[in-house]
Amino acid sequence: MKWSFQSDRPIYVQLKEQIKLLIVSGTYPAGSKLPPVRDMASEASVNPNTLQKALSELEREGLIHTQRTSGKFVTEDAEMIAKVKNELVMEQVELIIRKLIDMGYSKEEILKLIESRIKEMK
C-alpha cells in the first residue's frame, strides 16, 4: 500500500484513517490478521509507536482486537465494518454537497449533476 501523509494533521490520525479504509475496502477482511506493527510502520516510514497509537485507537473503537500471542486482527463483526464504511461515505458525500452549495448550486442542480455523472460512468 502507498501511504501518504499531510503535514497539517497528526500522523497517527492519518494512519488510523488509512487503516480504516483498508478494512472497509476489504484489503484487510473481517477476521484477518494485520501485519506486525514493525512491518506496517516500516512500510509507512513511521515510528512503530506512532503506528501503535493509531492501532490502539482502532482497538478502542472495536474495529480491531489483539490476541496476546497471535497479533492484531480485524473484527469479525461485519455489521460494524459496514457501519464504519457507511459513516466514511456519508462524510465524503457531505463534504461534496457542502462544496457545491458554497459554489452556489441548488439541491436540484446538485441532483442533476450527480445523475448525469452516474449516467456517464455506466
One Martini backbone bead per residue (centre of mass of N, CA, C, O) as a GRO file, in nm:
protein
  122
    1MET     BB    1   0.099   0.035   0.018
    2LYS     BB    2   0.029   0.377  -0.016
    3TRP     BB    3   0.154   0.612   0.185
    4SER     BB    4  -0.004   0.924   0.300
    5PHE     BB    5   0.088   1.261   0.409
    6GLN     BB    6   0.002   1.537   0.606
    7SER     BB    7   0.120   1.825   0.783
    8ASP     BB    8  -0.171   1.926   0.927
    9ARG     BB    9  -0.171   1.631   1.064
   10PRO     BB   10  -0.161   1.375   1.247
   11ILE     BB   11  -0.028   1.073   1.175
   12TYR     BB   12  -0.207   0.879   1.346
   13VAL     BB   13  -0.473   0.971   1.217
   14GLN     BB   14  -0.399   0.890   0.924
   15LEU     BB   15  -0.347   0.596   0.984
   16LYS     BB   16  -0.625   0.528   1.087
   17GLU     BB   17  -0.777   0.602   0.826
   18GLN     BB   18  -0.622   0.407   0.634
   19ILE     BB   19  -0.689   0.145   0.784
   20LYS     BB   20  -0.991   0.173   0.765
   21LEU     BB   21  -0.997   0.158   0.455
   22LEU     BB   22  -0.873  -0.127   0.438
   23ILE     BB   23  -1.112  -0.259   0.581
   24VAL     BB   24  -1.368  -0.155   0.416
   25SER     BB   25  -1.238  -0.261   0.133
   26GLY     BB   26  -1.096  -0.562   0.207
   27THR     BB   27  -0.790  -0.584   0.244
   28TYR     BB   28  -0.892  -0.621   0.548
   29PRO     BB   29  -1.068  -0.858   0.649
   30ALA     BB   30  -1.269  -1.010   0.834
   31GLY     BB   31  -1.054  -1.170   1.072
   32SER     BB   32  -0.790  -1.063   0.996
   33LYS     BB   33  -0.452  -1.033   0.992
   34LEU     BB   34  -0.224  -0.817   1.081
   35PRO     BB   35   0.046  -0.682   1.046
   36PRO     BB   36   0.309  -0.608   1.191
   37VAL     BB   37   0.398  -0.318   1.328
   38ARG     BB   38   0.686  -0.296   1.213
   39ASP     BB   39   0.607  -0.344   0.918
   40MET     BB   40   0.406  -0.113   0.885
   41ALA     BB   41   0.596   0.115   0.973
   42SER     BB   42   0.806   0.069   0.754
   43GLU     BB   43   0.619   0.104   0.509
   44ALA     BB   44   0.526   0.406   0.622
   45SER     BB   45   0.763   0.560   0.762
   46VAL     BB   46   0.725   0.505   1.081
   47ASN     BB   47   0.683   0.495   1.398
   48PRO     BB   48   0.572   0.237   1.590
   49ASN     BB   49   0.429   0.419   1.805
   50THR     BB   50   0.243   0.563   1.607
   51LEU     BB   51   0.098   0.312   1.504
   52GLN     BB   52   0.004   0.209   1.781
   53LYS     BB   53  -0.185   0.446   1.836
   54ALA     BB   54  -0.378   0.389   1.602
   55LEU     BB   55  -0.450   0.096   1.688
   56SER     BB   56  -0.564   0.167   1.966
   57GLU     BB   57  -0.802   0.329   1.859
   58LEU     BB   58  -0.927   0.097   1.693
   59GLU     BB   59  -0.968  -0.079   1.941
   60ARG     BB   60  -1.157   0.111   2.099
   61GLU     BB   61  -1.370   0.097   1.853
   62GLY     BB   62  -1.363  -0.230   1.757
   63LEU     BB   63  -1.207  -0.297   1.475
   64ILE     BB   64  -0.992  -0.420   1.662
   65HIS     BB   65  -0.781  -0.696   1.794
   66THR     BB   66  -0.605  -0.866   2.055
   67GLN     BB   67  -0.382  -1.143   2.056
   68ARG     BB   68  -0.132  -1.186   2.248
   69THR     BB   69   0.035  -1.420   2.058
   70SER     BB   70  -0.090  -1.340   1.750
   71GLY     BB   71  -0.211  -1.041   1.740
   72LYS     BB   72  -0.379  -0.852   1.502
   73PHE     BB   73  -0.739  -0.805   1.440
   74VAL     BB   74  -1.011  -0.804   1.268
   75THR     BB   75  -1.313  -0.783   1.294
   76GLU     BB   76  -1.610  -0.999   1.260
   77ASP     BB   77  -1.803  -0.748   1.244
   78ALA     BB   78  -1.979  -0.665   0.971
   79GLU     BB   79  -2.162  -0.437   1.077
   80MET     BB   80  -1.938  -0.249   1.172
   81ILE     BB   81  -1.799  -0.215   0.902
   82ALA     BB   82  -2.048  -0.103   0.754
   83LYS     BB   83  -2.083   0.143   0.937
   84VAL     BB   84  -1.809   0.273   0.883
   85LYS     BB   85  -1.842   0.294   0.579
   86ASN     BB   86  -2.092   0.477   0.587
   87GLU     BB   87  -1.960   0.710   0.741
   88LEU     BB   88  -1.743   0.772   0.530
   89VAL     BB   89  -1.936   0.833   0.298
   90MET     BB   90  -2.100   1.061   0.435
   91GLU     BB   91  -1.864   1.254   0.469
   92GLN     BB   92  -1.805   1.288   0.164
   93VAL     BB   93  -2.083   1.381   0.073
   94GLU     BB   94  -2.094   1.632   0.252
   95LEU     BB   95  -1.850   1.776   0.134
   96ILE     BB   96  -1.957   1.800  -0.154
   97ILE     BB   97  -2.220   1.948  -0.096
   98ARG     BB   98  -2.097   2.194   0.045
   99LYS     BB   99  -1.930   2.289  -0.198
  100LEU     BB  100  -2.168   2.327  -0.394
  101ILE     BB  101  -2.321   2.531  -0.223
  102ASP     BB  102  -2.085   2.738  -0.210
  103MET     BB  103  -2.106   2.760  -0.540
  104GLY     BB  104  -2.447   2.782  -0.581
  105TYR     BB  105  -2.596   2.524  -0.567
  106SER     BB  106  -2.869   2.346  -0.592
  107LYS     BB  107  -3.035   2.069  -0.528
  108GLU     BB  108  -3.120   2.013  -0.821
  109GLU     BB  109  -2.838   2.050  -0.949
  110ILE     BB  110  -2.696   1.832  -0.790
  111LEU     BB  111  -2.869   1.595  -0.884
  112LYS     BB  112  -2.809   1.631  -1.186
  113LEU     BB  113  -2.504   1.591  -1.169
  114ILE     BB  114  -2.511   1.307  -1.053
  115GLU     BB  115  -2.682   1.169  -1.268
  116SER     BB  116  -2.497   1.238  -1.505
  117ARG     BB  117  -2.242   1.094  -1.398
  118ILE     BB  118  -2.358   0.811  -1.378
  119LYS     BB  119  -2.421   0.780  -1.678
  120GLU     BB  120  -2.124   0.820  -1.776
  121MET     BB  121  -2.009   0.563  -1.609
  122LYS     BB  122  -2.176   0.331  -1.768
   0.00000   0.00000   0.00000
